[in-house]
Coordinates of C-alpha atoms and ligand atoms in Angstrom, one line a residue:
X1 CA 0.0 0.0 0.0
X2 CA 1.1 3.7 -1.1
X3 CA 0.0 6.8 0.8
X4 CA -0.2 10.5 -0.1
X5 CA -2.0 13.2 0.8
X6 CA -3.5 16.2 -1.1
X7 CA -4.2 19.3 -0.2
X8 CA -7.3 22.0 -1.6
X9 CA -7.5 25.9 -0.7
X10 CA -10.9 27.4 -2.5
X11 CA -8.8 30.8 -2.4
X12 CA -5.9 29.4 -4.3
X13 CA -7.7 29.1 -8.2
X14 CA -6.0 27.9 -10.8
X15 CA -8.8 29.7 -13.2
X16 CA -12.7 28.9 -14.2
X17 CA -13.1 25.6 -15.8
X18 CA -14.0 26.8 -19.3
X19 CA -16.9 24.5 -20.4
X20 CA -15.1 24.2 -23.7
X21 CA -12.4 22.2 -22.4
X22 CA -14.8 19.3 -23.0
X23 CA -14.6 19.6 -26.9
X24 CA -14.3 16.5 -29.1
X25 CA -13.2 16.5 -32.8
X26 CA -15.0 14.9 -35.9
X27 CA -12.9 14.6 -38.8
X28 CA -13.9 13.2 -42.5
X29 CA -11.4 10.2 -41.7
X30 CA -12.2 6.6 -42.1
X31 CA -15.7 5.8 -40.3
X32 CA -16.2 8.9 -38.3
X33 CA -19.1 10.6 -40.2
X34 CA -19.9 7.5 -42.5
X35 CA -20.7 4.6 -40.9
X36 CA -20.3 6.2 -38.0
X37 CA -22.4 8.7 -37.2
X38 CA -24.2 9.2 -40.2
X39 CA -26.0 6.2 -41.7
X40 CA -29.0 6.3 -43.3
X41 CA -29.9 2.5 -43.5
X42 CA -29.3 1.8 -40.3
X43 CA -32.4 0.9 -38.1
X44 CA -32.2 4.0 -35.4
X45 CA -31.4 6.2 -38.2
X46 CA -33.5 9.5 -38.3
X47 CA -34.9 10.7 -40.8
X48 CA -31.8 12.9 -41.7
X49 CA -29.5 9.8 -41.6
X50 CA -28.0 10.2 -38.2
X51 CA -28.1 7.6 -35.8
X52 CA -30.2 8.3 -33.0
X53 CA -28.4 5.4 -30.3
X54 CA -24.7 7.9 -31.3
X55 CA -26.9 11.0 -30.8
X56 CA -27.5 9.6 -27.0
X57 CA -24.2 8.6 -26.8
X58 CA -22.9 11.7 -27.6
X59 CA -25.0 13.5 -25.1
X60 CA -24.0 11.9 -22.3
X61 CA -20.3 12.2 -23.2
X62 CA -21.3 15.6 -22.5
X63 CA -19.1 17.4 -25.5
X64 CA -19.0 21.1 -25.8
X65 CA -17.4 22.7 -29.3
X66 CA -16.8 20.2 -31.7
X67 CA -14.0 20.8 -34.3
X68 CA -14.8 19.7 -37.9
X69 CA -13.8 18.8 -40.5
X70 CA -10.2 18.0 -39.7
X71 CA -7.4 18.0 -38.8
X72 CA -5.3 16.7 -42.0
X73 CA -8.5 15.9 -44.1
X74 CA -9.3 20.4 -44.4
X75 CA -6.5 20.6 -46.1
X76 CA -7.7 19.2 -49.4
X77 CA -10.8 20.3 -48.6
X78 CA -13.1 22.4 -50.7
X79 CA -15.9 23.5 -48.3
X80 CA -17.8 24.6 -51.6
X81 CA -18.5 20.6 -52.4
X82 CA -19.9 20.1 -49.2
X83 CA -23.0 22.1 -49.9
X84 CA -25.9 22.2 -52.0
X85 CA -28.3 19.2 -53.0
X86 CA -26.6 16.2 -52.0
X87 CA -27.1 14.6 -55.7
X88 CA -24.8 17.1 -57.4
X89 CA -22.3 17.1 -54.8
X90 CA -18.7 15.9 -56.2
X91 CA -16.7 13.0 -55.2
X92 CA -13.3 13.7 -54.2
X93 CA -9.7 12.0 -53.3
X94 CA -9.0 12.6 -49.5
X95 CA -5.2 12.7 -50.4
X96 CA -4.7 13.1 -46.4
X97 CA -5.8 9.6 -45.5
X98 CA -6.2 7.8 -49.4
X99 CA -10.1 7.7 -49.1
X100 CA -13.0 8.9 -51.5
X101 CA -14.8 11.8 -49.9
X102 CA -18.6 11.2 -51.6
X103 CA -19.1 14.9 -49.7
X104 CA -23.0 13.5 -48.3
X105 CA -22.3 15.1 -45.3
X106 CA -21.7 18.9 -45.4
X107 CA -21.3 21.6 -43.1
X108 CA -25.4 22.1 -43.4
X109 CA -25.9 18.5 -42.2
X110 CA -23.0 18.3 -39.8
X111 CA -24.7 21.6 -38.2
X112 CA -28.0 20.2 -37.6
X113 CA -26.6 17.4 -36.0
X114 CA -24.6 19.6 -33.6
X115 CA -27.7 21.1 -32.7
X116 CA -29.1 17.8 -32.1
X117 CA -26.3 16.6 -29.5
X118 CA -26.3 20.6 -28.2
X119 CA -22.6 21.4 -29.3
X120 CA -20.8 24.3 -30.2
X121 CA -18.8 24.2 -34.2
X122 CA -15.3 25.2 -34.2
X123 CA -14.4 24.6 -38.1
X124 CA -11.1 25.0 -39.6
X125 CA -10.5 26.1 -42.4
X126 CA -8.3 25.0 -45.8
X127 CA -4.9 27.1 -45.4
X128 CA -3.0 23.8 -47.3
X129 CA -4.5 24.3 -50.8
X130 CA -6.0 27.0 -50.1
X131 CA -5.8 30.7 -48.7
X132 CA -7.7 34.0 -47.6
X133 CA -9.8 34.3 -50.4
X134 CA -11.5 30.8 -49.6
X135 CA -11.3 31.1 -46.0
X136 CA -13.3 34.3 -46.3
X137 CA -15.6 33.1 -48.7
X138 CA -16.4 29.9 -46.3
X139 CA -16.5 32.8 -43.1
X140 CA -19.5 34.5 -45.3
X141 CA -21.6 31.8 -46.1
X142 CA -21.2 30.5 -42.6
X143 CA -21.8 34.3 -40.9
X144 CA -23.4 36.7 -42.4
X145 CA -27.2 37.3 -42.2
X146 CA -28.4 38.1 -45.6
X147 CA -28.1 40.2 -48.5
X148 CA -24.8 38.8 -49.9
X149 CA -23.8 36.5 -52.6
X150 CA -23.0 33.7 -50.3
X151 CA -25.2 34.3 -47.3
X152 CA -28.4 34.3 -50.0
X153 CA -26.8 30.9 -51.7
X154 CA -26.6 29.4 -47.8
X155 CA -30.5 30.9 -47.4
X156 CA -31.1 29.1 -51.1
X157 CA -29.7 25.9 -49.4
X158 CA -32.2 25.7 -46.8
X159 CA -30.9 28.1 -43.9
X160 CA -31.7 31.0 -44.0
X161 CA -30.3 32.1 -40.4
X162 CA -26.8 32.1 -40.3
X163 CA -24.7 29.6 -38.7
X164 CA -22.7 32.6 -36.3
X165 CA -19.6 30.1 -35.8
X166 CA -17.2 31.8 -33.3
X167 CA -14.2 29.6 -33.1
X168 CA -11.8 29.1 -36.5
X169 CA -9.1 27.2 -37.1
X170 CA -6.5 28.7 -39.3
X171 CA -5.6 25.5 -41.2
X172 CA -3.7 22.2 -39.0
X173 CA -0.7 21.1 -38.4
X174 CA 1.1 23.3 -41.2
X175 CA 4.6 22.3 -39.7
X176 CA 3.7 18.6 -40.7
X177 CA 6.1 17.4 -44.0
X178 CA 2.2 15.1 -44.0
X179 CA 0.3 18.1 -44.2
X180 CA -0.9 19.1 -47.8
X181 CA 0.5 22.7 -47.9
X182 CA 3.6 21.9 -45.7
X183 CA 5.0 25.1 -44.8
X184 CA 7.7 27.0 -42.5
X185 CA 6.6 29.0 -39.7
X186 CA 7.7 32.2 -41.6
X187 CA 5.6 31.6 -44.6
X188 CA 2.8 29.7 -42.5
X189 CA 2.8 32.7 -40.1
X190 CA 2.6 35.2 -42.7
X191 CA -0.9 33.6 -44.3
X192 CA -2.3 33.4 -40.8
X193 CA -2.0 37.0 -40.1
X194 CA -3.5 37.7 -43.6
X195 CA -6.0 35.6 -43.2
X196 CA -6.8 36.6 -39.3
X197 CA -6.6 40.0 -40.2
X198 CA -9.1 39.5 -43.3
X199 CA -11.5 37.2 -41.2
X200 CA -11.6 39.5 -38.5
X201 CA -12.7 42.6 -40.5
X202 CA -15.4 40.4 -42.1
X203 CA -16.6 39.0 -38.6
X204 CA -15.0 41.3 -35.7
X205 CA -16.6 38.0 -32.9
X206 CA -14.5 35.2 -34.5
X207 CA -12.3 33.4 -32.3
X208 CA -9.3 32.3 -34.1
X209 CA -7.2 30.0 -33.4
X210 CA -3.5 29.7 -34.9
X211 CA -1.3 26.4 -35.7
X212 CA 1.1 25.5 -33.1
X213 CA 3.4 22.4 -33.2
X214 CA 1.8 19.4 -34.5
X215 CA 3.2 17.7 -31.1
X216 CA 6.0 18.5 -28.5
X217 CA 9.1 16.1 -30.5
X218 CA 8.6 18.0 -34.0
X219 CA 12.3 19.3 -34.3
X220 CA 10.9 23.0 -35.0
X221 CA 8.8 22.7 -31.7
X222 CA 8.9 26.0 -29.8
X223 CA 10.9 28.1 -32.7
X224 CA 7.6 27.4 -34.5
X225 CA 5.0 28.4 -31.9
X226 CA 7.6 31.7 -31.6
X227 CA 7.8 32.7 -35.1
X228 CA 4.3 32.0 -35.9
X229 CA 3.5 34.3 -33.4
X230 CA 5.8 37.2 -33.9
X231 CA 3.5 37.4 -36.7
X232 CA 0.1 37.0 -35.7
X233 CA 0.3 37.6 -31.6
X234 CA -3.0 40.4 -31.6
X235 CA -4.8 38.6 -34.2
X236 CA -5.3 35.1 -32.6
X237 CA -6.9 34.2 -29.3
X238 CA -5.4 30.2 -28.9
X239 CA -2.5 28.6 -30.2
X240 CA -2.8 24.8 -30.7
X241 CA -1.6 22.4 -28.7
X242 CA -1.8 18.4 -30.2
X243 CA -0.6 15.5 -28.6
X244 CA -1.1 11.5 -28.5
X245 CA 0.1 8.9 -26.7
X246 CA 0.6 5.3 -26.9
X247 CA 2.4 2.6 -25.0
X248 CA 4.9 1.7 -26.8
X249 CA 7.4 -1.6 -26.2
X250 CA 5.8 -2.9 -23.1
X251 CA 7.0 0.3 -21.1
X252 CA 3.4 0.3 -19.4
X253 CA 4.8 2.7 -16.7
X254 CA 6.0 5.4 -18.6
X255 CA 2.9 5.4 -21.0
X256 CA 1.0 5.8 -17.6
X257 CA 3.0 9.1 -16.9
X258 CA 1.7 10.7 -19.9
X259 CA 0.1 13.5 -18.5
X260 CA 3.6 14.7 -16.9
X261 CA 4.3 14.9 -20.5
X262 CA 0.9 17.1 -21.4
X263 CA 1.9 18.8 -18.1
X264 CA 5.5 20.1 -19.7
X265 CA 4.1 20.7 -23.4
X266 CA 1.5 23.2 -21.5
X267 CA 3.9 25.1 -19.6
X268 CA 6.3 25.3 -22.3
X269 CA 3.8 27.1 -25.1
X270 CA 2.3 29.0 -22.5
X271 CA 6.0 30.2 -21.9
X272 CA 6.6 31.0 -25.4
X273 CA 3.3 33.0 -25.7
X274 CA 4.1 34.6 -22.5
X275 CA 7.6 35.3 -24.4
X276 CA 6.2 36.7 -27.8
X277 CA 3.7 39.0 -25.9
X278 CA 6.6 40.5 -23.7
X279 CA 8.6 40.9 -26.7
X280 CA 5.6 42.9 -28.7
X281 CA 5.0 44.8 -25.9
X282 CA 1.2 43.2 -26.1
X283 CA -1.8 43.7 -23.7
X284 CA -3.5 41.0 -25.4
X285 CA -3.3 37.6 -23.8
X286 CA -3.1 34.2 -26.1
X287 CA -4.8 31.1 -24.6
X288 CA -3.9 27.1 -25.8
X289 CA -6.8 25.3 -27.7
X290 CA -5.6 21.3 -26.9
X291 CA -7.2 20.8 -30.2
X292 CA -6.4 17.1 -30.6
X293 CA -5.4 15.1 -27.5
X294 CA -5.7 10.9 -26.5
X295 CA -4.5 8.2 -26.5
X296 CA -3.1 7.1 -30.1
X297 CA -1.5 3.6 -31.7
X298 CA 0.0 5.6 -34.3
X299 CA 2.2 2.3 -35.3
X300 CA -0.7 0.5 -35.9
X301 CA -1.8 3.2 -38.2
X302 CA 1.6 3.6 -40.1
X303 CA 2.4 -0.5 -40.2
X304 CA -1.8 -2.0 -40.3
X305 CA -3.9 0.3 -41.3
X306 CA -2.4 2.8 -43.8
X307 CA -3.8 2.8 -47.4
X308 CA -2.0 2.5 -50.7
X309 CA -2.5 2.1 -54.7
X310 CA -3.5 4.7 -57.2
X311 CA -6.5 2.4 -58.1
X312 CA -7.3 2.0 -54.2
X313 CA -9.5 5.1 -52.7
X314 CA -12.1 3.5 -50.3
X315 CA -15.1 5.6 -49.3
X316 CA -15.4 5.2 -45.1
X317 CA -12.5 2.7 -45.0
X318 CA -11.5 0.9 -41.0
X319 CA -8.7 3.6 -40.2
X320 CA -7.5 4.5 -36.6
X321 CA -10.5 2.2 -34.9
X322 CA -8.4 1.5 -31.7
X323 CA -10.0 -0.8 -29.0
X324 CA -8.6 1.1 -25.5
X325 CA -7.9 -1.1 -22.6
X326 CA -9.1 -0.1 -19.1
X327 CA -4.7 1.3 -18.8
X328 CA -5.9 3.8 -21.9
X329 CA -8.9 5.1 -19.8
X330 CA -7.1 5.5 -16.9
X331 CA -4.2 7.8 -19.4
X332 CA -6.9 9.4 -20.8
X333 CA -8.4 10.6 -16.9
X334 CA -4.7 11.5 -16.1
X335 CA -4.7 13.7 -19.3
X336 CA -7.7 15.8 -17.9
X337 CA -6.8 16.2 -15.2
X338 CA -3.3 18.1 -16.7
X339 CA -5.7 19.8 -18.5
X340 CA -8.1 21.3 -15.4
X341 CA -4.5 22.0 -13.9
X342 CA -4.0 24.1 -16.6
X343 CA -7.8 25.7 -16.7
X344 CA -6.0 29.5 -16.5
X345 CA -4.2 28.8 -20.1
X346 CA -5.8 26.2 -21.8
X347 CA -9.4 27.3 -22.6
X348 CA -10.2 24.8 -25.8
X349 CA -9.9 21.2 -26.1
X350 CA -11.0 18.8 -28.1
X351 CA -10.7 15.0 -27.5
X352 CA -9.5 13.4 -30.8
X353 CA -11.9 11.9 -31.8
X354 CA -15.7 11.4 -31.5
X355 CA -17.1 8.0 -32.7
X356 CA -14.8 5.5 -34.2
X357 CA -11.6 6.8 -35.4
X358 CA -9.9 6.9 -32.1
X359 CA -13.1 7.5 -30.4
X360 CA -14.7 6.7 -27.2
X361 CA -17.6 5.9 -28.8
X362 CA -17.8 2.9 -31.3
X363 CA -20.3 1.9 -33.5
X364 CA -20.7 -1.6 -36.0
X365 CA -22.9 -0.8 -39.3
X366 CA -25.8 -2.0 -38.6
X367 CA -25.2 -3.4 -35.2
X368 CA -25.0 -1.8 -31.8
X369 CA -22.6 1.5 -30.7
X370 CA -20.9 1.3 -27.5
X371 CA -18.7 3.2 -25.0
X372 CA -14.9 2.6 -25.0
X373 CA -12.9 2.8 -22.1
X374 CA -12.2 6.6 -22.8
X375 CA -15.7 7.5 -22.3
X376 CA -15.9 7.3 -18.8
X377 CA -13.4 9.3 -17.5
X378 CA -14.6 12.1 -19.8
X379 CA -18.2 12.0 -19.5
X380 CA -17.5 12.0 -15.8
X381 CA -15.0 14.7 -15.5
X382 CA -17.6 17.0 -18.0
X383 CA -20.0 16.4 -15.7
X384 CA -18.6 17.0 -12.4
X385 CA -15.6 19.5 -13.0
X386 CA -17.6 23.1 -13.1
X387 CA -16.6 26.2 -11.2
X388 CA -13.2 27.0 -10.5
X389 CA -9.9 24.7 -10.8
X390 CA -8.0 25.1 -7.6
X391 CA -4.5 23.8 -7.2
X392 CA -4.4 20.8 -5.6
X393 CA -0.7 20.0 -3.5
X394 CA -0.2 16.6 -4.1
X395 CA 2.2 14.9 -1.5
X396 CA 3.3 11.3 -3.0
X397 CA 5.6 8.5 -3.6
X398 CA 7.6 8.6 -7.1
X399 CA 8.2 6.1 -9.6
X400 CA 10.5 5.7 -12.4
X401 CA 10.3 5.4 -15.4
X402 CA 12.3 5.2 -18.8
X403 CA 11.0 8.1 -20.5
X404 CA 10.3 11.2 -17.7
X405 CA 12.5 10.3 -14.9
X406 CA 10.8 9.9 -10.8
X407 CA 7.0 10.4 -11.3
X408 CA 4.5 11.1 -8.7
X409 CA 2.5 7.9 -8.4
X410 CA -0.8 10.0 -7.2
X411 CA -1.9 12.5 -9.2
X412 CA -5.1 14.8 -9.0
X413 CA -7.1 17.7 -10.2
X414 CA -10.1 19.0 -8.2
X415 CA -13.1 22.0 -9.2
X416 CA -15.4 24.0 -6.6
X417 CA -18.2 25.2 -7.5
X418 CA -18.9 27.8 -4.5
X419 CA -22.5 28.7 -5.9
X420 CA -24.0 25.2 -6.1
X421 CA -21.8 23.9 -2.7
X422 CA -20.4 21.3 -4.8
X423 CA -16.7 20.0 -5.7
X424 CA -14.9 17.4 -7.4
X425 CA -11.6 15.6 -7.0
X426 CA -10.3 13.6 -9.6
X427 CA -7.2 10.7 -8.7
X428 CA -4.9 8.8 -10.8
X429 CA -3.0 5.7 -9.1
X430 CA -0.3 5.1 -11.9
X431 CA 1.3 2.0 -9.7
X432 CA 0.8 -1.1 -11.3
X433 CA 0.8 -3.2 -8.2
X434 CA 0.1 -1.0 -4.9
X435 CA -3.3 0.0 -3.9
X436 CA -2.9 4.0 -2.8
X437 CA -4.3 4.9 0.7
X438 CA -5.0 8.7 -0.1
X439 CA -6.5 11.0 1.9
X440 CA -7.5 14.7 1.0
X441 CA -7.4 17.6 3.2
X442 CA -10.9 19.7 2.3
X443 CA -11.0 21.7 5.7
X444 CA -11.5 25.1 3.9
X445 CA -13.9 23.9 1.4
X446 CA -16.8 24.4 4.1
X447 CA -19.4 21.6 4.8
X448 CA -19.1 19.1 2.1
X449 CA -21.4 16.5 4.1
X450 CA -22.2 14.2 1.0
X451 CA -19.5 11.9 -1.0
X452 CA -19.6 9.3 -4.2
X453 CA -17.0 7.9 -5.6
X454 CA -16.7 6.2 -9.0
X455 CA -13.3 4.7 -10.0
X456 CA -11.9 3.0 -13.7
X457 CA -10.0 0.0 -12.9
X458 CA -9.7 -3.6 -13.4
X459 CA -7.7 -6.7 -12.3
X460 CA -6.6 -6.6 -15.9
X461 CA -5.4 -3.6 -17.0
X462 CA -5.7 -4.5 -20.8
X463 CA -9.0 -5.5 -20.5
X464 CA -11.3 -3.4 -23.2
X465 CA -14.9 -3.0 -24.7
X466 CA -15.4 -4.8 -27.8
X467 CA -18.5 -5.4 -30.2
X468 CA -18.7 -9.2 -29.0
X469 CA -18.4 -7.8 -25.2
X470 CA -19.5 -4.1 -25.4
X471 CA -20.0 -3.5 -21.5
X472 CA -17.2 -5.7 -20.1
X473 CA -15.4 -2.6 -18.7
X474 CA -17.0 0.4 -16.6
X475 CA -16.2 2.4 -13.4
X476 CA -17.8 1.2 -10.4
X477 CA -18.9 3.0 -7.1
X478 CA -15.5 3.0 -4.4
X479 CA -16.8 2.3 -0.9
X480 CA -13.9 2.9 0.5
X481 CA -14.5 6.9 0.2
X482 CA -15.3 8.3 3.9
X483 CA -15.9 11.9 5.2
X484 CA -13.2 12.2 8.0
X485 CA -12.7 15.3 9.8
X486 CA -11.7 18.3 7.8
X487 CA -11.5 15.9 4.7
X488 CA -11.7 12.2 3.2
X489 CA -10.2 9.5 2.7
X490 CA -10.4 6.5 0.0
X491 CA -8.4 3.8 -1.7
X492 CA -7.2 3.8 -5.1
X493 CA -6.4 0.6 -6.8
X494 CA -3.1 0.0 -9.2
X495 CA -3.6 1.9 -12.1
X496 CA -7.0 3.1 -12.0
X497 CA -8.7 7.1 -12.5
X498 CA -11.3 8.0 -9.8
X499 CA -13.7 10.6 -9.7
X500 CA -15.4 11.8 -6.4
X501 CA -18.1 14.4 -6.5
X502 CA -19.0 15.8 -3.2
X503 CA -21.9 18.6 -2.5
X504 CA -23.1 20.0 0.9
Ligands
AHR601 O1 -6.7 12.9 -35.4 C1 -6.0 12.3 -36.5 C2 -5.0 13.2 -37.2 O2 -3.9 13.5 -36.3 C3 -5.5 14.5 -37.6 O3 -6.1 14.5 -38.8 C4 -4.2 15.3 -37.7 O4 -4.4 16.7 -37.4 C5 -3.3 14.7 -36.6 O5 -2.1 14.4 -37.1

């Protein structure tokens, strides 16, 4: 048995817990849209095509903004073939992932079913192989009320109100040598101040977020976010933030420490911004949209899955459909809870992605959807973490491990919401063979007389929700959480992610 202590002060507040941190991410990759959420012959189809049992699923999640349409699909992307009567639309090559894009989902469809499942669009738009002039054009049809070329051909298509997106992605991971439009942070820097600049005179209430590294090893990482800003700084409110993780040769420990990892990447853009607006002499203050984050086999993308042939251009082929074991779900609680320990900076965040390409929610055509692993800890952590972050002091054992050094075995996150007389606390055991005996000091948190506890483990760490066994893996209540005096105490497995919500 390990023991550590953690320590809460309501007055020392790490920020308010944005409600968009809970964003997820559907891309036109592999079975995402088709087959995924969109099919129109399956039995709990509605009448638009959408599958009702994914609606739910979605719902609970509890997802706020949703990004769409990609990540490395927008930039190939002509938004223009997306729209209009479904029969005339155009089929494309997804150079990106080596697919067929028929285009029967659009941005019209895609936004009637965000309204459906209650979430906020955050589009990106084409800066690969494409540039202002598009990205304007795409900002008017989407924005403006009426009286325009492209706000009376959106009316023409069936919505007449306009669609009043906020958030904007300036194009994706343009350091990528993957990314159609490659570019260097000079050249990609200049575009995305044009294009800022240009957007923002269109639609002064956009919320624009620029490209940072594509993830924290890229050799260009840092130099990129800095250059990119010197050019944009007062035009952007986020810079992006991507990340996956996988574990990789058997090294279950270090893969467990991932969020130390998400922890550093934070404080190192933050830094840079931080840097950029001392440098400019700026009032404004740049936030981090973690635009993609999760848990990511990439090698069984780059050795399995990847597509080849010049005569070979599936429409909705199997790409990215990872199965995560209950060691995944537990990685993917630790990487929230970096995130709520970053509520001041990061503001955005979408979980990469929403229902089968690396998704927490899975669906077979014409069978049954299910929830992964992944779903729990984030449809519990949207649902509990509201109010303010506070800065937890976590006292606990280390570990070591190959690829960060010592660790802290414990690690934790917690929200209080003064008006409703609620909090949460949020634990991750990363040992793989000691229970934790924690206990957490909530003296000045006031009367907290009610506690629940839910935790994600399992006697096999590996163990994962499949189609044959869709509900073999869940969290269950903890009994061992108590009320003590000034605080509580409970027991936390080997590797396992706990949630406990407590109200007055
Ligand atoms: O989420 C899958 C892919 O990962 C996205 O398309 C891209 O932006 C990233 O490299």
């Amino acid at each position: 048995m390990t023991r550590a202590h953690i320590a809460l002060d309501p007055h020392r507040r790490i920020g308010p817990v944005n409600r968009r941190l809970f964003g997820s991410f559907v891309e036109h990759l592999g079975r995402c849209v088709y087959d995924g959420l969109y099919e129109p012959k399956h039995p709990a189809a509605d009448e638009r095509g959408f599958r009702t049992d994914v609606i739910e699923l979605v719902k609970e999640l509890g997802v706020s903004t949703i990004r769409y349409p990609g990540g490395n699909f927008v930039s190939g992307f002509r938004w223009e073939d997306s729209i209009g009567p479904v029969l005339d639309r155009p089929r494309r090559l997804d150079l990106a992932w080596h697919s067929t894009e028929t285009n029967e989902v659009g941005l019209h469809e895609f936004a009637a079913w965000l309204e459906t499942v209650g979430a906020e669009p955050m589009l990106a738009v084409n800066l690969g192989t494409r540039g202002t002039a598009e990205a304007l054009e795409l900002l008017e049809y989407a924005n403006i009320g009426a009286g325009t070329a492209l706000s009376e051909l959106r009316a023409a298509n069936g919505r007449p109100e306009p669609f009043g997106v906020r958030m904007w992605c300036l194009g994706n991971e343009m350091d990528g040598p993957w990314q159609l439009g490659h570019s260097s942070a000079e050249d990609y820097g200049k575009l995305a101040a044009r294009t800022a600049r240009a957007m923002r005179q269109l639609d002064p209430a956009v919320e624009l977020v620029v490209c940072g590294s594509s993830n924290a090893q890229m050799p260009t990482f840092g130099e990129w976010e800095r250059v990119v800003l010197n050019h944009t700084y007062d035009l952007v409110d986020y810079v992006s933030c991507h990340a996956y993780y996988y574990e990789r040769d058997g090294d279950l420990g270090s893969f467990l420490a991932s969020a130390v990892d998400m922890d550093h990447f934070i404080d190192s853009v933050v830094a840079t911004i931080d840097h950029v607006r001392a440098v400019t002499g700026s009032s404004h203050v740049v936030n981090v949209s973690f635009d993609e984050w999760n848990v990511w086999y990439q090698d069984r993308f780059e050795n399995v899955d990847k597509i080849h042939g010049i005569d070979n251009w599936p429409t909705a082929p199997r790409l990215l459909e990872d199965a995560y074991t209950v060691a995944d779900g537990v990685v993917v609680g630790n990487l929230l809870i970096s995130l709520l320990n970053h509520a001041d900076r990061v503001t955005a965040a979408s979980l990469a992605q929403l229902v089968n390409v690396i998704a927490p929610i899975m669906t077979e055509p014409g069978g049954p959807a299910w929830r992964q692993s992944t779903f729990f800890p984030f449809a519990l952590t949207s649902s509990l973490a509201k109010g303010e972050a506070l800065r937890v002091s976590v006292e606990s054992e280390h570990y070591p491990t190959q690829r960060y050094g010592a660790v802290p075995v414990i690690d934790a996150a917690a929200t209080h919401n003064r008006a409703a007389g609620t909090a949460a606390v949020f634990l991750v055991n990363r040992s793989q063979t000691d229970t934790a005996s924690v206990t957490v000091d909530l003296a000045r948190l006031g009367q907290l007389r009610r506690v629940e506890a839910r935790t994600l483990a399992d006697d096999d760490p590996y163990a994962a929700n499949t189609l044959e066994a869709p509900e073999r893996v869940a969290p269950k209540g903890n009994d061992s959480v108590a009320l003590t005096a000034g605080g509580l105490s409970i027991e936390l497995p080997p590797v396992s992610w706990t949630a406990v919500s407590l109200a007055e």
